[in-house]
């Protein structure tokens, strides 16, 4: 198995090198020809490199549901007589497959832009390919700070629809100290996840700045299933609050086992918790007195949000849309708006229009980008009550 995995990774990078050499990045005609037959009045192809199977399949599936709904709406009128065509690729929740996906979507499918991946790691795996081929890469939910900026330099073809990890961490710290009156906290992270470590760092910095004390820090790695030892260590320090910035697969078990050990204090995470699978893994009762920072809430009474919820439920048999659905939906509209303003299916012109976005009204907030292609918009805090997310409050980025 180990040899096969190494060989697979080697082949992935060889494929990536092939597309870079074959497509090049110096010719604008190369980019403009990537949109199928769009210039002939047909379709404009948009790639979706998503986690449709594997460890975080819930994220990718939700994003695709949102994209599919948005494209149905957009294509009722089209853009200058053209339809947007989604070309999906399942990266299986693995970085080497995300590389394969970007390679295929650009070199074979001739897409003008790529939406995805859901996670920061699988998004970053595609960046060199997107940059080399001048193809906009838009992650709906990749929140790590270094997705759009590497070594202090902007990756100018990379964008995101979501806000970044440091913002979520500071929102959580503010909520813990102000709303929950927590004086002490424990932090429990996935030590192999940039997402988890980034959130923890920003939470810790502001929590301590506000006079709080971190009494215990523990760690696990993805795919762990037994967290009793770490949770027992945390319980021994009697924190007022526990911050667990991880993904739903492990978090569900962590919350369940914490409650079984008699830990009753508030627990909080971020958008990585947001999956129906979390409730299945943790149980409804265990999730009481837990909170998350997120990009949107279906309980928000904003008219644009409620219109989206109504349309989503009509398409998906009364299913209530989560934040990944909303961010997938918004990502499709973000790309469509840029194509419309660019007046072209040329990827370089689409990139320029994306970068100039200012004031676009979307479900997850009004879209304005900073110099690093990060949206400046509000966050929401949700509380779990008997297995349901309840809208708590909306937090400004200011």
Short mmCIF file of C-alpha atoms in Angstrom, two decimals:
data_model
loop_
_atom_site.label_atom_id
_atom_site.label_comp_id
_atom_site.label_asym_id
_atom_site.label_seq_id
_atom_site.Cartn_x
_atom_site.Cartn_y
_atom_site.Cartn_z
CA UNK A 1 0.00 0.00 0.00
CA UNK A 2 2.83 2.40 0.83
CA UNK A 3 4.55 1.87 -2.53
CA UNK A 4 1.29 2.38 -4.40
CA UNK A 5 0.64 5.60 -2.55
CA UNK A 6 4.11 6.97 -3.30
CA UNK A 7 3.76 6.01 -6.93
CA UNK A 8 0.37 7.71 -7.09
CA UNK A 9 1.75 10.93 -5.68
CA UNK A 10 4.66 10.80 -8.14
CA UNK A 11 2.29 10.37 -11.06
CA UNK A 12 0.15 13.26 -9.80
CA UNK A 13 3.07 15.62 -9.88
CA UNK A 14 4.17 14.36 -13.27
CA UNK A 15 0.69 15.07 -14.59
CA UNK A 16 0.82 18.54 -13.06
CA UNK A 17 4.15 19.19 -14.72
CA UNK A 18 2.70 18.05 -18.00
CA UNK A 19 -0.19 20.47 -17.90
CA UNK A 20 2.11 23.33 -16.97
CA UNK A 21 4.37 22.58 -19.89
CA UNK A 22 1.54 21.90 -22.30
CA UNK A 23 -0.71 24.85 -21.51
CA UNK A 24 1.89 27.41 -20.59
CA UNK A 25 1.12 30.74 -18.96
CA UNK A 26 2.46 33.36 -21.29
CA UNK A 27 -0.23 33.37 -23.95
CA UNK A 28 -3.57 34.99 -23.30
CA UNK A 29 -5.08 33.01 -26.15
CA UNK A 30 -4.32 29.84 -24.21
CA UNK A 31 -6.50 31.04 -21.34
CA UNK A 32 -9.31 32.30 -23.50
CA UNK A 33 -9.56 29.01 -25.37
CA UNK A 34 -10.19 27.08 -22.15
CA UNK A 35 -13.89 27.88 -22.03
CA UNK A 36 -15.23 25.18 -24.32
CA UNK A 37 -17.17 26.71 -27.21
CA UNK A 38 -18.21 29.78 -25.21
CA UNK A 39 -16.88 32.20 -27.79
CA UNK A 40 -19.08 30.47 -30.35
CA UNK A 41 -22.22 31.24 -28.35
CA UNK A 42 -22.49 27.93 -26.49
CA UNK A 43 -21.34 27.17 -22.96
CA UNK A 44 -18.77 28.47 -20.51
CA UNK A 45 -17.19 25.63 -18.56
CA UNK A 46 -16.58 26.01 -14.82
CA UNK A 47 -14.64 23.30 -12.99
CA UNK A 48 -15.56 22.03 -9.52
CA UNK A 49 -12.65 20.24 -7.82
CA UNK A 50 -14.39 18.98 -4.70
CA UNK A 51 -14.29 16.36 -1.94
CA UNK A 52 -17.24 14.29 -3.18
CA UNK A 53 -16.00 11.15 -1.43
CA UNK A 54 -13.46 10.37 1.28
CA UNK A 55 -12.93 11.82 4.73
CA UNK A 56 -14.67 15.19 4.33
CA UNK A 57 -17.14 14.26 1.58
CA UNK A 58 -19.95 16.03 3.43
CA UNK A 59 -18.26 19.38 2.69
CA UNK A 60 -17.78 18.82 -1.02
CA UNK A 61 -21.25 17.38 -1.52
CA UNK A 62 -22.83 20.36 0.21
CA UNK A 63 -20.81 22.84 -1.85
CA UNK A 64 -21.85 21.10 -5.07
CA UNK A 65 -25.52 21.21 -4.07
CA UNK A 66 -25.20 24.98 -3.65
CA UNK A 67 -23.39 25.39 -6.98
CA UNK A 68 -26.00 23.28 -8.80
CA UNK A 69 -28.86 25.43 -7.48
CA UNK A 70 -27.06 28.66 -8.39
CA UNK A 71 -26.32 27.50 -11.94
CA UNK A 72 -29.96 26.51 -12.44
CA UNK A 73 -30.95 30.07 -11.54
CA UNK A 74 -28.17 31.76 -13.52
CA UNK A 75 -28.83 29.69 -16.63
CA UNK A 76 -32.49 30.72 -16.80
CA UNK A 77 -31.21 33.90 -18.42
CA UNK A 78 -27.61 32.95 -19.09
CA UNK A 79 -24.75 35.39 -19.54
CA UNK A 80 -24.75 37.19 -22.89
CA UNK A 81 -26.64 34.28 -24.40
CA UNK A 82 -24.30 31.65 -22.96
CA UNK A 83 -24.91 28.99 -20.30
CA UNK A 84 -22.55 28.03 -17.50
CA UNK A 85 -21.68 24.32 -17.53
CA UNK A 86 -20.29 22.69 -14.38
CA UNK A 87 -17.56 20.09 -14.85
CA UNK A 88 -17.19 18.27 -11.49
CA UNK A 89 -14.16 16.29 -10.34
CA UNK A 90 -14.02 14.17 -7.17
CA UNK A 91 -10.68 14.72 -5.44
CA UNK A 92 -11.58 12.04 -2.86
CA UNK A 93 -10.53 14.35 -0.02
CA UNK A 94 -6.85 13.86 -0.98
CA UNK A 95 -4.27 16.43 -2.11
CA UNK A 96 -2.73 14.26 -4.87
CA UNK A 97 -6.20 13.79 -6.35
CA UNK A 98 -6.82 17.54 -6.14
CA UNK A 99 -3.69 17.99 -8.26
CA UNK A 100 -5.01 15.43 -10.75
CA UNK A 101 -8.32 17.27 -10.80
CA UNK A 102 -6.82 20.66 -11.57
CA UNK A 103 -4.69 19.07 -14.29
CA UNK A 104 -7.67 17.39 -15.95
CA UNK A 105 -10.04 20.33 -15.66
CA UNK A 106 -7.55 22.71 -17.26
CA UNK A 107 -5.88 20.55 -19.91
CA UNK A 108 -8.75 18.28 -20.96
CA UNK A 109 -12.00 20.00 -20.00
CA UNK A 110 -10.82 23.52 -20.87
CA UNK A 111 -12.54 25.26 -17.95
CA UNK A 112 -12.24 29.05 -17.52
CA UNK A 113 -12.16 28.84 -13.70
CA UNK A 114 -12.17 26.25 -10.91
CA UNK A 115 -14.34 26.26 -7.78
CA UNK A 116 -12.79 24.24 -4.96
CA UNK A 117 -11.52 22.61 -3.02
CA UNK A 118 -13.45 22.61 0.23
CA UNK A 119 -10.41 22.28 2.49
CA UNK A 120 -7.41 24.58 2.58
CA UNK A 121 -4.92 21.77 1.99
CA UNK A 122 -6.65 20.48 -1.14
CA UNK A 123 -6.98 24.03 -2.41
CA UNK A 124 -3.30 24.77 -1.90
CA UNK A 125 -2.40 21.60 -3.82
CA UNK A 126 -3.87 23.20 -6.97
CA UNK A 127 -2.39 26.68 -6.69
CA UNK A 128 0.79 26.19 -8.71
CA UNK A 129 -1.19 24.67 -11.58
CA UNK A 130 -3.79 27.45 -11.54
CA UNK A 131 -1.14 30.16 -11.38
CA UNK A 132 0.96 28.67 -14.17
CA UNK A 133 -2.05 28.44 -16.46
CA UNK A 134 -3.68 31.75 -15.51
CA UNK A 135 -6.90 30.03 -14.42
CA UNK A 136 -8.83 31.59 -11.50
CA UNK A 137 -9.10 29.22 -8.52
CA UNK A 138 -11.89 30.04 -6.07
CA UNK A 139 -12.25 28.12 -2.83
CA UNK A 140 -15.67 28.44 -1.17
CA UNK A 141 -14.45 27.28 2.25
CA UNK A 142 -10.64 27.13 2.39
CA UNK A 143 -10.07 29.40 5.37
CA UNK A 144 -6.31 29.04 6.03
CA UNK A 145 -4.60 32.42 5.83
CA UNK A 146 -1.88 31.23 3.41
CA UNK A 147 -4.27 30.01 0.71
CA UNK A 148 -4.07 33.28 -1.23
CA UNK A 149 -0.66 34.48 -0.03
CA UNK A 150 2.54 32.40 0.01
CA UNK A 151 5.77 33.69 1.57
CA UNK A 152 4.33 37.19 1.61
CA UNK A 153 3.43 37.15 -2.10
CA UNK A 154 -0.12 37.18 -3.42
CA UNK A 155 -1.17 34.28 -5.65
CA UNK A 156 -3.07 36.57 -7.97
CA UNK A 157 -5.29 33.91 -9.56
CA UNK A 158 -6.46 32.51 -6.20
CA UNK A 159 -9.58 33.77 -4.43
CA UNK A 160 -11.97 32.69 -1.70
CA UNK A 161 -15.63 33.24 -0.84
CA UNK A 162 -15.19 32.64 2.91
CA UNK A 163 -13.48 34.71 5.58
CA UNK A 164 -10.15 33.50 7.01
CA UNK A 165 -9.21 31.48 10.10
CA UNK A 166 -7.80 34.35 12.21
CA UNK A 167 -11.15 36.12 12.01
CA UNK A 168 -13.02 33.03 13.21
CA UNK A 169 -10.55 32.53 16.06
CA UNK A 170 -10.91 36.10 17.28
CA UNK A 171 -14.71 35.92 17.05
CA UNK A 172 -14.65 32.76 19.18
CA UNK A 173 -12.36 34.39 21.76
CA UNK A 174 -14.58 37.46 21.97
CA UNK A 175 -17.66 35.29 22.42
CA UNK A 176 -16.02 33.13 25.10
CA UNK A 177 -14.86 36.08 27.19
CA UNK A 178 -17.76 38.48 26.65
CA UNK A 179 -20.87 36.33 26.24
CA UNK A 180 -19.86 33.22 28.22
CA UNK A 181 -17.72 35.08 30.77
CA UNK A 182 -14.99 32.43 30.50
CA UNK A 183 -11.84 33.14 32.49
CA UNK A 184 -10.00 29.90 31.71
CA UNK A 185 -9.96 27.76 28.58
CA UNK A 186 -8.52 24.56 27.17
CA UNK A 187 -7.60 24.13 23.51
CA UNK A 188 -7.84 20.74 21.74
CA UNK A 189 -6.44 20.74 18.20
CA UNK A 190 -5.68 18.50 15.24
CA UNK A 191 -1.89 18.83 15.26
CA UNK A 192 -1.61 17.86 11.59
CA UNK A 193 -4.12 20.45 10.35
CA UNK A 194 -3.12 23.98 9.36
CA UNK A 195 -6.79 24.92 9.69
CA UNK A 196 -6.95 23.74 13.29
CA UNK A 197 -3.60 25.24 14.30
CA UNK A 198 -4.40 28.60 12.69
CA UNK A 199 -7.70 28.94 14.48
CA UNK A 200 -6.16 27.91 17.79
CA UNK A 201 -3.37 30.47 17.47
CA UNK A 202 -5.72 33.39 16.83
CA UNK A 203 -8.09 32.26 19.60
CA UNK A 204 -5.27 31.94 22.12
CA UNK A 205 -3.77 35.32 21.27
CA UNK A 206 -6.98 37.27 21.80
CA UNK A 207 -8.24 35.18 24.74
CA UNK A 208 -5.04 35.88 26.67
CA UNK A 209 -5.03 39.51 25.57
CA UNK A 210 -8.48 39.86 27.13
CA UNK A 211 -7.20 38.49 30.43
CA UNK A 212 -8.11 34.85 29.97
CA UNK A 213 -5.81 31.97 30.84
CA UNK A 214 -5.18 28.86 28.74
CA UNK A 215 -4.94 26.11 31.34
CA UNK A 216 -4.39 23.14 29.03
CA UNK A 217 -3.51 22.42 25.40
CA UNK A 218 -4.00 18.95 23.96
CA UNK A 219 -3.72 17.49 20.46
CA UNK A 220 -4.90 14.63 18.27
CA UNK A 221 -4.49 13.72 14.60
CA UNK A 222 -7.10 13.09 11.92
CA UNK A 223 -8.68 9.62 11.99
CA UNK A 224 -8.15 9.22 15.76
CA UNK A 225 -11.23 7.77 17.45
CA UNK A 226 -10.31 7.56 21.14
CA UNK A 227 -9.85 10.91 22.87
CA UNK A 228 -10.40 9.84 26.48
CA UNK A 229 -6.81 10.39 27.62
CA UNK A 230 -6.59 13.97 26.33
CA UNK A 231 -10.08 14.81 27.59
CA UNK A 232 -9.25 13.42 31.02
CA UNK A 233 -6.20 15.71 31.14
CA UNK A 234 -8.40 18.66 30.16
CA UNK A 235 -11.02 17.77 32.77
CA UNK A 236 -8.29 17.73 35.42
CA UNK A 237 -7.63 21.43 34.79
CA UNK A 238 -11.34 22.41 35.18
CA UNK A 239 -11.50 24.99 32.36
CA UNK A 240 -14.55 27.24 31.97
CA UNK A 241 -14.53 26.66 28.21
CA UNK A 242 -13.02 24.28 25.62
CA UNK A 243 -12.08 25.38 22.09
CA UNK A 244 -11.98 22.51 19.56
CA UNK A 245 -11.19 23.91 16.08
CA UNK A 246 -11.40 20.68 14.10
CA UNK A 247 -13.41 18.84 11.47
CA UNK A 248 -16.71 17.10 12.17
CA UNK A 249 -15.41 13.52 11.89
CA UNK A 250 -13.23 13.81 14.99
CA UNK A 251 -15.15 16.62 16.71
CA UNK A 252 -18.35 14.54 16.89
CA UNK A 253 -16.53 11.84 18.83
CA UNK A 254 -14.67 14.38 20.97
CA UNK A 255 -17.90 16.06 22.08
CA UNK A 256 -19.57 12.69 22.74
CA UNK A 257 -16.65 11.37 24.80
CA UNK A 258 -16.28 14.66 26.69
CA UNK A 259 -19.88 14.52 27.85
CA UNK A 260 -19.48 10.84 28.80
CA UNK A 261 -16.56 11.86 31.02
CA UNK A 262 -18.76 14.43 32.76
CA UNK A 263 -17.36 17.52 31.04
CA UNK A 264 -20.32 19.90 30.90
CA UNK A 265 -18.65 23.25 30.14
CA UNK A 266 -19.31 25.08 26.85
CA UNK A 267 -17.38 23.75 23.85
CA UNK A 268 -16.86 25.71 20.67
CA UNK A 269 -15.44 25.30 17.19
CA UNK A 270 -15.71 26.86 13.77
CA UNK A 271 -17.10 26.06 10.34
CA UNK A 272 -15.36 22.68 10.34
CA UNK A 273 -18.09 21.44 12.66
CA UNK A 274 -20.82 22.30 10.19
CA UNK A 275 -22.09 18.97 8.89
CA UNK A 276 -25.20 16.86 9.53
CA UNK A 277 -22.77 14.04 10.33
CA UNK A 278 -21.69 15.90 13.47
CA UNK A 279 -25.10 15.29 15.06
CA UNK A 280 -24.98 11.60 14.14
CA UNK A 281 -21.52 11.20 15.68
CA UNK A 282 -21.98 13.26 18.85
CA UNK A 283 -25.67 12.78 19.60
CA UNK A 284 -28.21 15.54 20.11
CA UNK A 285 -27.87 15.77 23.88
CA UNK A 286 -24.08 15.90 23.87
CA UNK A 287 -24.13 18.90 21.53
CA UNK A 288 -26.18 21.05 23.89
CA UNK A 289 -24.09 23.96 25.19
CA UNK A 290 -21.82 23.93 22.14
CA UNK A 291 -21.26 26.78 19.68
CA UNK A 292 -19.62 27.47 16.35
CA UNK A 293 -18.54 30.46 14.32
CA UNK A 294 -19.87 30.23 10.80
CA UNK A 295 -20.38 32.07 7.53
CA UNK A 296 -24.17 32.15 7.54
CA UNK A 297 -27.30 30.90 9.30
CA UNK A 298 -30.56 29.76 7.74
CA UNK A 299 -32.18 31.44 10.76
CA UNK A 300 -30.95 34.89 9.73
CA UNK A 301 -34.02 36.98 8.79
CA UNK A 302 -32.15 38.82 5.98
CA UNK A 303 -34.38 38.62 2.87
CA UNK A 304 -31.60 37.32 0.62
CA UNK A 305 -30.91 34.52 3.08
CA UNK A 306 -34.56 33.57 3.34
CA UNK A 307 -35.01 33.59 -0.46
CA UNK A 308 -32.05 31.22 -0.74
CA UNK A 309 -33.41 28.92 1.99
CA UNK A 310 -36.78 28.75 0.23
CA UNK A 311 -35.22 27.93 -3.15
CA UNK A 312 -32.87 25.36 -1.64
CA UNK A 313 -35.65 23.57 0.21
CA UNK A 314 -37.74 23.49 -2.96
CA UNK A 315 -34.92 21.80 -4.88
CA UNK A 316 -33.68 19.43 -2.17
CA UNK A 317 -36.91 18.11 -0.64
CA UNK A 318 -37.19 20.50 2.31
CA UNK A 319 -33.56 20.08 3.38
CA UNK A 320 -32.32 23.09 5.33
CA UNK A 321 -29.14 24.51 3.74
CA UNK A 322 -25.93 24.67 5.78
CA UNK A 323 -23.06 27.11 5.37
CA UNK A 324 -21.26 24.89 2.85
CA UNK A 325 -24.40 24.90 0.68
CA UNK A 326 -24.55 28.70 0.97
CA UNK A 327 -20.87 29.21 0.17
CA UNK A 328 -21.08 26.90 -2.85
CA UNK A 329 -24.09 28.88 -4.06
CA UNK A 330 -22.31 32.19 -3.51
CA UNK A 331 -19.16 30.96 -5.25
CA UNK A 332 -21.11 30.22 -8.42
CA UNK A 333 -22.66 33.70 -8.33
CA UNK A 334 -19.25 35.24 -7.58
CA UNK A 335 -17.79 33.63 -10.73
CA UNK A 336 -20.88 34.43 -12.82
CA UNK A 337 -20.79 38.09 -11.79
CA UNK A 338 -17.11 38.32 -12.75
CA UNK A 339 -17.75 36.70 -16.15
CA UNK A 340 -20.60 39.12 -16.77
CA UNK A 341 -18.54 42.18 -15.83
CA UNK A 342 -15.55 40.91 -17.83
CA UNK A 343 -17.78 40.55 -20.88
CA UNK A 344 -15.64 37.59 -21.85
CA UNK A 345 -14.78 33.97 -21.12
CA UNK A 346 -11.08 34.85 -21.15
CA UNK A 347 -9.69 33.63 -17.82
CA UNK A 348 -7.36 36.59 -17.39
CA UNK A 349 -10.23 39.03 -17.80
CA UNK A 350 -12.32 36.98 -15.35
CA UNK A 351 -9.45 37.13 -12.85
CA UNK A 352 -9.30 40.91 -13.14
CA UNK A 353 -13.07 41.18 -12.60
CA UNK A 354 -12.92 38.90 -9.56
CA UNK A 355 -10.19 41.04 -8.01
CA UNK A 356 -12.25 44.21 -8.55
CA UNK A 357 -15.36 42.83 -6.83
CA UNK A 358 -16.75 45.39 -4.41
CA UNK A 359 -20.26 45.34 -2.97
CA UNK A 360 -21.64 42.16 -4.58
CA UNK A 361 -24.68 41.09 -2.53
CA UNK A 362 -24.48 37.39 -1.71
CA UNK A 363 -26.23 35.07 0.76
CA UNK A 364 -23.24 35.00 3.12
CA UNK A 365 -22.82 38.76 3.04
CA UNK A 366 -21.81 41.69 0.87
CA UNK A 367 -18.66 40.73 -1.01
CA UNK A 368 -15.70 43.10 -0.89
CA UNK A 369 -12.16 41.82 -1.28
CA UNK A 370 -9.08 43.05 0.53
CA UNK A 371 -5.63 43.23 -1.09
CA UNK A 372 -5.08 39.52 -0.40
CA UNK A 373 -8.32 38.44 -2.13
CA UNK A 374 -10.00 37.74 1.22
CA UNK A 375 -13.65 38.78 1.68
CA UNK A 376 -14.44 41.40 4.28
CA UNK A 377 -17.83 40.39 5.69
CA UNK A 378 -19.68 39.37 8.84
CA UNK A 379 -19.64 36.06 10.70
CA UNK A 380 -22.43 34.42 12.66
CA UNK A 381 -22.42 32.43 15.89
CA UNK A 382 -24.65 29.38 16.08
CA UNK A 383 -25.68 27.35 19.11
CA UNK A 384 -26.67 23.68 19.04
CA UNK A 385 -29.95 23.00 20.80
CA UNK A 386 -31.30 19.44 20.78
CA UNK A 387 -29.49 18.66 17.56
CA UNK A 388 -30.50 21.83 15.71
CA UNK A 389 -28.44 24.91 14.91
CA UNK A 390 -29.89 28.06 16.42
CA UNK A 391 -28.91 31.54 15.22
CA UNK A 392 -27.26 33.36 18.11
CA UNK A 393 -25.79 36.58 16.72
CA UNK A 394 -24.03 38.19 13.75
CA UNK A 395 -20.55 39.64 14.25
CA UNK A 396 -19.07 42.49 12.21
CA UNK A 397 -15.51 42.22 10.85
CA UNK A 398 -14.70 45.65 12.25
#
